[in-house]
Tab-separated table of C-alpha atoms and ligand atoms in Angstrom:
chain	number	residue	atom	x	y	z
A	1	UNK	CA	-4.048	28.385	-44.971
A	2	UNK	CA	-3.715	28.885	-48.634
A	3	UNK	CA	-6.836	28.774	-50.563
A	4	UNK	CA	-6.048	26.649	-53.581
A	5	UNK	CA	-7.789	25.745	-57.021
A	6	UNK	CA	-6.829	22.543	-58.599
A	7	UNK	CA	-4.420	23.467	-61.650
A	8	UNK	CA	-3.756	21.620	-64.947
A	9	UNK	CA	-0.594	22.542	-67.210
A	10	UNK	CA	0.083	20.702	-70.105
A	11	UNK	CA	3.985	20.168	-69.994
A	12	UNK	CA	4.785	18.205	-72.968
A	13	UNK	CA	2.895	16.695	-76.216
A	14	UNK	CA	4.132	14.331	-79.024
A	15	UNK	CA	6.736	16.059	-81.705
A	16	UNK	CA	7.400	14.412	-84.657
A	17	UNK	CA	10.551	14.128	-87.158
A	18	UNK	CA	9.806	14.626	-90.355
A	19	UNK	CA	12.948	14.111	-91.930
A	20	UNK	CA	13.403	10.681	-90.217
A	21	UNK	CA	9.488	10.207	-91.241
A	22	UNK	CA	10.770	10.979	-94.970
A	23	UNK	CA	13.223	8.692	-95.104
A	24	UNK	CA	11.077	5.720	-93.698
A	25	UNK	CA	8.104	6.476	-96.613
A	26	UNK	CA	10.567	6.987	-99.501
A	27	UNK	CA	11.980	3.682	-98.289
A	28	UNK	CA	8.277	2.290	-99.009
A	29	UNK	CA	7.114	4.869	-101.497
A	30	UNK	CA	4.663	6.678	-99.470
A	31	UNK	CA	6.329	10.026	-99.889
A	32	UNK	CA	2.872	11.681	-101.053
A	33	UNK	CA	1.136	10.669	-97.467
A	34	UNK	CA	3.099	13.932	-96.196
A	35	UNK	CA	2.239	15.822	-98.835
A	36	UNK	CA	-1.709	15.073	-97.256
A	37	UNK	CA	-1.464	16.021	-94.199
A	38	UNK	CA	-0.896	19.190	-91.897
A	39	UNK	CA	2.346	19.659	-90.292
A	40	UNK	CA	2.242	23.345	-88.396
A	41	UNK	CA	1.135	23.887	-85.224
A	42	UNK	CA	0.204	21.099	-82.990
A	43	UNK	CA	-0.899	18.370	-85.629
A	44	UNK	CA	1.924	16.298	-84.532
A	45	UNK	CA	-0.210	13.863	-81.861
A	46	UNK	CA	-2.607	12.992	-85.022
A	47	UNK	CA	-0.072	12.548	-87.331
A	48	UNK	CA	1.434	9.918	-85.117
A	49	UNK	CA	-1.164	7.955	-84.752
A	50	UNK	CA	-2.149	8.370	-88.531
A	51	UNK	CA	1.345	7.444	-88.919
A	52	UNK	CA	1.215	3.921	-86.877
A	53	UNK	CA	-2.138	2.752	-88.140
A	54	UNK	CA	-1.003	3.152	-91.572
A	55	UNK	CA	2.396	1.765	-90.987
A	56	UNK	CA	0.255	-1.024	-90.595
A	57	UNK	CA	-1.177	-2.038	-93.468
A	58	UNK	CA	1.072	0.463	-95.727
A	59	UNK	CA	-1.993	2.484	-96.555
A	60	UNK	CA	-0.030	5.325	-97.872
A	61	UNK	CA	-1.280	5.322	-101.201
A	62	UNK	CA	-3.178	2.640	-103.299
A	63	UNK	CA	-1.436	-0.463	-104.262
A	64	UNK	CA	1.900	-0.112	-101.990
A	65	UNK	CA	0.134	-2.991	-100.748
A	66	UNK	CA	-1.097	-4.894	-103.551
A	67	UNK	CA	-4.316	-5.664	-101.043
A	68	UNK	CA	-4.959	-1.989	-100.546
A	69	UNK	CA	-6.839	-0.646	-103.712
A	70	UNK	CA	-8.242	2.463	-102.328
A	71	UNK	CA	-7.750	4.853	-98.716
A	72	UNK	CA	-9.358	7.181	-96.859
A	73	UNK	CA	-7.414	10.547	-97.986
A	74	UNK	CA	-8.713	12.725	-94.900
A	75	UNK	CA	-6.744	12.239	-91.539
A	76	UNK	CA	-10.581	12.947	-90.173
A	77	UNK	CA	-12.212	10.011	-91.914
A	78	UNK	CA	-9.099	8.268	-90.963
A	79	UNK	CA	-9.140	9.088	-87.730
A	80	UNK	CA	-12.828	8.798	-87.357
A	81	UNK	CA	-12.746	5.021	-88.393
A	82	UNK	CA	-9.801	3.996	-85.881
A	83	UNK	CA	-11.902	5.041	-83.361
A	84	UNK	CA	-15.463	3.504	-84.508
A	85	UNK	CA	-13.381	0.227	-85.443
A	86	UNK	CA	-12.001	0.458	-81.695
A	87	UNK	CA	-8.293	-0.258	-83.399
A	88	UNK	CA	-7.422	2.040	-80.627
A	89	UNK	CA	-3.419	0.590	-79.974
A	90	UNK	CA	-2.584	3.289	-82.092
A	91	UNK	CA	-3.463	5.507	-79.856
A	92	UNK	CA	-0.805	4.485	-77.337
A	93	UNK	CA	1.848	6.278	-79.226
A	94	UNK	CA	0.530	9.522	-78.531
A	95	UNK	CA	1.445	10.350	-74.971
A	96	UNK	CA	1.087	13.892	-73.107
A	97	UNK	CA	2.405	14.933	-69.488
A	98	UNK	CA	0.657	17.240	-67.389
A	99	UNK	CA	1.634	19.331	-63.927
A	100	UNK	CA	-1.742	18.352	-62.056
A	101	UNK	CA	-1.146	21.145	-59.081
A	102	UNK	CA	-3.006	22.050	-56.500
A	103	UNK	CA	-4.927	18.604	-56.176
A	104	UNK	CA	-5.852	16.963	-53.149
A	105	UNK	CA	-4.146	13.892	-51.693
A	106	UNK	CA	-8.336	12.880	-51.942
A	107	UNK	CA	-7.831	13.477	-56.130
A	108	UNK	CA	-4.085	11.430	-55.802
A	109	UNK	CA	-5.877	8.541	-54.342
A	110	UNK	CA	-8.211	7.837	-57.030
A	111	UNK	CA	-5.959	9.011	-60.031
A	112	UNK	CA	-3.667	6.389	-58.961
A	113	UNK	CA	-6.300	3.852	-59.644
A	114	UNK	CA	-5.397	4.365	-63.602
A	115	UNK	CA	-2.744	2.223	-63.930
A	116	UNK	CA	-2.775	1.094	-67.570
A	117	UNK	CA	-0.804	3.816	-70.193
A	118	UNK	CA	0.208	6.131	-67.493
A	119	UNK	CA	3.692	7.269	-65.414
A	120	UNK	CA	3.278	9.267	-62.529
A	121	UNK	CA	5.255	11.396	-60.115
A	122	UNK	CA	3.823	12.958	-56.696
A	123	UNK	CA	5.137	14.927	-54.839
A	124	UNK	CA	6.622	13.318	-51.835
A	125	UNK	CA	5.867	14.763	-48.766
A	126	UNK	CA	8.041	12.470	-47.130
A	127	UNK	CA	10.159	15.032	-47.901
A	128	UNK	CA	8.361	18.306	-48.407
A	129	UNK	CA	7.722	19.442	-45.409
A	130	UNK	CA	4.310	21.473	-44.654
A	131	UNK	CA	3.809	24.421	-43.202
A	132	UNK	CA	1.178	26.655	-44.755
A	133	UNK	CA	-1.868	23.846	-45.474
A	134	UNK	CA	-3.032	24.562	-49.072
A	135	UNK	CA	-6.797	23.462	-49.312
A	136	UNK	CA	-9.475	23.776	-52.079
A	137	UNK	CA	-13.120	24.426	-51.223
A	138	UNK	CA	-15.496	24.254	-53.587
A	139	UNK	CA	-18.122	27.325	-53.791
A	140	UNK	CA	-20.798	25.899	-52.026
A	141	UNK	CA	-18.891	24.709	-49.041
A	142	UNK	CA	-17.162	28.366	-49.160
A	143	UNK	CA	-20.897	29.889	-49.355
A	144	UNK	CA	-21.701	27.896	-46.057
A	145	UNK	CA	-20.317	30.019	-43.820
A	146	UNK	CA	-20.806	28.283	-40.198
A	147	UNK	CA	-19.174	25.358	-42.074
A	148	UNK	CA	-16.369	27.219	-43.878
A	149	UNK	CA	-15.569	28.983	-40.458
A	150	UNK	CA	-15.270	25.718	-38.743
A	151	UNK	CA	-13.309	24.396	-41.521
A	152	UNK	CA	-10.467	26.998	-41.181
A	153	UNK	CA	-10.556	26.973	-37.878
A	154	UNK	CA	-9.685	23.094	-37.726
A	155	UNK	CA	-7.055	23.531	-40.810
A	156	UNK	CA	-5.756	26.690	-38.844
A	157	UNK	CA	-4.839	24.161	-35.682
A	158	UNK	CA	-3.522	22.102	-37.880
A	159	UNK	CA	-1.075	24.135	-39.223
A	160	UNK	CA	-0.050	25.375	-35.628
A	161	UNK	CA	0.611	21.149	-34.965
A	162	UNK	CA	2.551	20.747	-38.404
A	163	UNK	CA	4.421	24.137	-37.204
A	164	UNK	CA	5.091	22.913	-33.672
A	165	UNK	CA	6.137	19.617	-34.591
A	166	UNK	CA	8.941	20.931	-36.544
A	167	UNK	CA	9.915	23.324	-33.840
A	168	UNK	CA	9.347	20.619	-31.382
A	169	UNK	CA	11.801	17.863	-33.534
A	170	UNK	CA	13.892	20.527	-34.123
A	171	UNK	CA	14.283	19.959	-37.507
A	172	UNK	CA	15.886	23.359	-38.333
A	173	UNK	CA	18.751	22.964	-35.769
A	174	UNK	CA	22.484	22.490	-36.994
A	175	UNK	CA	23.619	19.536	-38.150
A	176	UNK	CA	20.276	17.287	-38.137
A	177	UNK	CA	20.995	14.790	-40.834
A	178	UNK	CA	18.875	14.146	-43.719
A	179	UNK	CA	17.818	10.787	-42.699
A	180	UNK	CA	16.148	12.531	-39.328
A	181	UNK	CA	14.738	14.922	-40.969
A	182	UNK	CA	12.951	12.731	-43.715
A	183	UNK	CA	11.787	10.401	-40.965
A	184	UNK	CA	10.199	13.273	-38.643
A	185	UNK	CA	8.564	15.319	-42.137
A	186	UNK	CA	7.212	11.838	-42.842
A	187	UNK	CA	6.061	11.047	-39.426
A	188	UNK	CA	4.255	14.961	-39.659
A	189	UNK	CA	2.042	14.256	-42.693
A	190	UNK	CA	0.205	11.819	-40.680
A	191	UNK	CA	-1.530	15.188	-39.506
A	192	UNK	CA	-2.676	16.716	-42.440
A	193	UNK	CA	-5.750	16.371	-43.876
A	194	UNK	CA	-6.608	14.147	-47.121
A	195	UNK	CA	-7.907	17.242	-48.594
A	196	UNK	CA	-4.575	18.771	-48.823
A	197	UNK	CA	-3.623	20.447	-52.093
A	198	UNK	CA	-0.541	18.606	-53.413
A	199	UNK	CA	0.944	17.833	-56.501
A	200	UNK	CA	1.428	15.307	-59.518
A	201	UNK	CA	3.372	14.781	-62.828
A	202	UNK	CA	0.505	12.854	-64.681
A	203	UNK	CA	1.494	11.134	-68.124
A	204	UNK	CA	-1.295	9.737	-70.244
A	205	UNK	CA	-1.630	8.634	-74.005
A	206	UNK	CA	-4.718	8.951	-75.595
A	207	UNK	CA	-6.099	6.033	-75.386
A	208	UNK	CA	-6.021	6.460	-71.334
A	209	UNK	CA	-7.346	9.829	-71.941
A	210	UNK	CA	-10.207	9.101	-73.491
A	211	UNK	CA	-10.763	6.513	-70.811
A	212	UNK	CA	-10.225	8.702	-67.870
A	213	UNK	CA	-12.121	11.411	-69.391
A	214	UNK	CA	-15.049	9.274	-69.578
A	215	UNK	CA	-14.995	7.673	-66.679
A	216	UNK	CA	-13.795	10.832	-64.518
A	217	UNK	CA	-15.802	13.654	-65.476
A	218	UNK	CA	-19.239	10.970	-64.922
A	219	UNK	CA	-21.737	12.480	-63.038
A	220	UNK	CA	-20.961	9.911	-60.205
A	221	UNK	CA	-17.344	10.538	-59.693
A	222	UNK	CA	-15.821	13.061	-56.996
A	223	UNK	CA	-16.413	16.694	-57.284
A	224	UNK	CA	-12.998	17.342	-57.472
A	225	UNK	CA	-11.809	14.870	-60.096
A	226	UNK	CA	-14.191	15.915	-62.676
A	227	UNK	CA	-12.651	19.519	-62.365
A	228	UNK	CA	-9.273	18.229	-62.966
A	229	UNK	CA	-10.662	15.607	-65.855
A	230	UNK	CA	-13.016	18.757	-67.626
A	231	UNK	CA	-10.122	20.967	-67.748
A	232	UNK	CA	-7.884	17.660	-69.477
A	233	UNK	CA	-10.835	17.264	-71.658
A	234	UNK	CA	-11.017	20.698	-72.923
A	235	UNK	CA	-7.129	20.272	-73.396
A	236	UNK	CA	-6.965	17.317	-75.099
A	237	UNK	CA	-10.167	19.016	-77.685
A	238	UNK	CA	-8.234	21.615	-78.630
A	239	UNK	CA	-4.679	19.285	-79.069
A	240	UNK	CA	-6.224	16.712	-80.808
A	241	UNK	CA	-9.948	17.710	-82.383
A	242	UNK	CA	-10.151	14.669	-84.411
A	243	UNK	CA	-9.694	12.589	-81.458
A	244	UNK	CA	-11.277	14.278	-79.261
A	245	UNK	CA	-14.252	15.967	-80.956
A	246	UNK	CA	-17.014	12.600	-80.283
A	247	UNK	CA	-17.658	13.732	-76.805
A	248	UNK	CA	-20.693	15.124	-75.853
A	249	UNK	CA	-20.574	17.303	-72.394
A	250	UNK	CA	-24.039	16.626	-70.994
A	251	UNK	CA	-25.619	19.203	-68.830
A	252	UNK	CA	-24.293	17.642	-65.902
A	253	UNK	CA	-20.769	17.808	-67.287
A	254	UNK	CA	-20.130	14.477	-68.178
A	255	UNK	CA	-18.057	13.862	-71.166
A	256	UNK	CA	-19.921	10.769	-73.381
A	257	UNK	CA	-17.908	9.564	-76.051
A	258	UNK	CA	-19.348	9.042	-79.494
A	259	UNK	CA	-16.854	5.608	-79.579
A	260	UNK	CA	-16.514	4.018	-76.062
A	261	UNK	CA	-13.423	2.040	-75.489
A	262	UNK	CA	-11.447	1.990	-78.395
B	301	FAD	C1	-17.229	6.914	-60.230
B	301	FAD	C2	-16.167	5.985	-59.707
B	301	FAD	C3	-16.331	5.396	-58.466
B	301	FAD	C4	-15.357	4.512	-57.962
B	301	FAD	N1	-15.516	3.930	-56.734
B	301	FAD	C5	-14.600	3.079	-56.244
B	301	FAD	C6	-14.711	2.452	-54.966
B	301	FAD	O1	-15.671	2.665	-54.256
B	301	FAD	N2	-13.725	1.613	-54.533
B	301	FAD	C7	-12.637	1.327	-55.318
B	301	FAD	O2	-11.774	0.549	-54.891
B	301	FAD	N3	-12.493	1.895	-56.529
B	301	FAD	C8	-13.425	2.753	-57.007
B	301	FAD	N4	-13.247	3.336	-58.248
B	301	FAD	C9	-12.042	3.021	-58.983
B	301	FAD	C10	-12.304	1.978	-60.093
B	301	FAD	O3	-12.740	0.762	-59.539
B	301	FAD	C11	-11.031	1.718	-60.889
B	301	FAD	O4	-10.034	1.134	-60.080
B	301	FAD	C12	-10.449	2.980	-61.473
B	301	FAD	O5	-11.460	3.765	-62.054
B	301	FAD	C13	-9.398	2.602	-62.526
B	301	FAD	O6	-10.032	2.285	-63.731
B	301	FAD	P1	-9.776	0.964	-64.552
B	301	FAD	O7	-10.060	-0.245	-63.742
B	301	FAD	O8	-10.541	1.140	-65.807
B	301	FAD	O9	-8.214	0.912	-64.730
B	301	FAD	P2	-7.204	1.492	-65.799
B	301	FAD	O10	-5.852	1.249	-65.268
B	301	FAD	O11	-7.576	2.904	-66.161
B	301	FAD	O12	-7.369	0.517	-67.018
B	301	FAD	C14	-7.976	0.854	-68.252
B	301	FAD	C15	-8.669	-0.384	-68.813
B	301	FAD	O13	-7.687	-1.407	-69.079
B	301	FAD	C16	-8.257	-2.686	-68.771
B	301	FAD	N5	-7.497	-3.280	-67.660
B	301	FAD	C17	-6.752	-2.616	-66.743
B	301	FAD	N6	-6.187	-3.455	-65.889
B	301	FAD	C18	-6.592	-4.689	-66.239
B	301	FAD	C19	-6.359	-5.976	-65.709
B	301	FAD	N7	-5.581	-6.169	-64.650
B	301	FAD	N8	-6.948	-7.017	-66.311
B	301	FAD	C20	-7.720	-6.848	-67.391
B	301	FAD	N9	-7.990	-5.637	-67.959
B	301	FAD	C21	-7.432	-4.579	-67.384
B	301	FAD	C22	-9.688	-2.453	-68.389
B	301	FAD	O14	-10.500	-2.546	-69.550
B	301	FAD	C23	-9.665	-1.038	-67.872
B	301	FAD	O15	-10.924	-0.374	-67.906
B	301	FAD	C24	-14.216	4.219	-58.739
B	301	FAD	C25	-14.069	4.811	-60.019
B	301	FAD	C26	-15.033	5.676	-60.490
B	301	FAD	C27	-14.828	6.310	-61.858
């Protein structure tokens, strides 16, 4: 058995181009809006949705829009008010992928539940076959050690199935065709446990992060989940502070929003 901690990688954030971004505003006159605002470093998720919400209402400047007579000039009070005015479709442009590794077919199950604003890839083990089990305890069930014995014990047998199954099917023989093998691998995963550690391409934009971050680091979700969803959290705070930086981790390490829903 491998023993496994959940894993989160951020793989791939917004990136704007602000040449084509130039050519839209001078088309419009709202050159000076990218004179405003930040452009090193990872700014480019908050510029994007700064971006779309003005697009909007061409809130560049004063009076590109003869009904616009005066703007918010700081991408936080910007920012602030599209999320206390819940005008939170702007947020939708702003989408990040992450390798979720090491995560329980338990976790897979209820991630999937998110439907709205995300893509997702799992691993198939339809066609990765097991061998090793990779499994994640958390401390207190390694600190029990009668039940942590039994535990690995039980995974341990499991492995030994998984192992003589594949013997048994003789999957590594010459000339087994793919098609065999993908039915017996699929017919083997029927023995392992929900708790083993597996693997998913998670996309989200921010609007479904804020939602999942709420709703999956609560203090009434599974153990494992809020891991995941505290280590996204503290991801997305450092990406995006200005649209991130309303939450409130409680003592029990629930993230609260300052805005809910947007
Ligand atoms: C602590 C906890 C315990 C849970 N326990 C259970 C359980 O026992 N059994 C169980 O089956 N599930 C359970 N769930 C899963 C839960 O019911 C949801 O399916 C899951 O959290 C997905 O969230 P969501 O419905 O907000 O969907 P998302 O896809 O994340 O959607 C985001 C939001 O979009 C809107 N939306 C999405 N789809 C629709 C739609 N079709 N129509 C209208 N509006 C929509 C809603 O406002 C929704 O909140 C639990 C979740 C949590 C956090």
């Amino acid at each position: 058995m491998r023993d496994v901690q959940p894993q989160v990688y951020l793989v791939s954030a917004p990136a704007l181009d602000y040449e084509e971004i130039e050519e839209y505003l001078k088309d419009v006159g709202g050159e000076s809006w990218l004179e405003r605002i930040y452009r090193e470093g990872d700014d480019d998720a908050q510029n994007l949705v700064e971006f779309a919400g003005r697009f909007c209402y061409r809130s560049w400047e004063p009076g590109l829009n003869p009904n616009v007579t005066r703007i918010r000039t700081e991408q936080k009070d910007y920012l602030e008010n599209i999320l206390s005015s819940q005008h939170g479709s702007v947020l939708e442009h702003a989408q990040f992928t992450f390798a979720l590794h090491n995560v329980s077919r338990v976790f897979t199950h209820e991630q999937v539940r998110h439907r709205v604003g995300t893509a997702i890839s799992q691993e198939s083990l339809r066609f990765v076959r097991l061998d090793d089990l990779s499994f994640w305890f958390p401390d207190w069930a390694k600190e029990d050690d009668e039940l942590h014995e039994k535990a690995l014990r039980l995974i341990g047998q499991m492995e030994d199935f998984q192992m003589w199954m594949a013997e048994h099917f003789g999957l590594d023989d010459d000339g087994r065709t793919f098609a065999y093998k993908k039915a017996r691998t699929s017919f083997m995963r029927r023995f392992a446990p929900e708790g083993l550690a597996t693997g998913m391409v998670w996309s989200a934009n921010i609007r479904t992060l804020r939602h999942t971050i709420e709703t999956r680091t609560a203090e009434g979700a599974e153990e494992e989940i809020r891991i995941v969803f505290d280590k996204i959290g503290q991801i997305m705070r450092q990406e995006c502070p200005l649209l991130f930086g309303d939450y409130e981790v409680n003592d029990a390490g629930a993230w609260i929003p300052g805005w809910r829903k947007v």
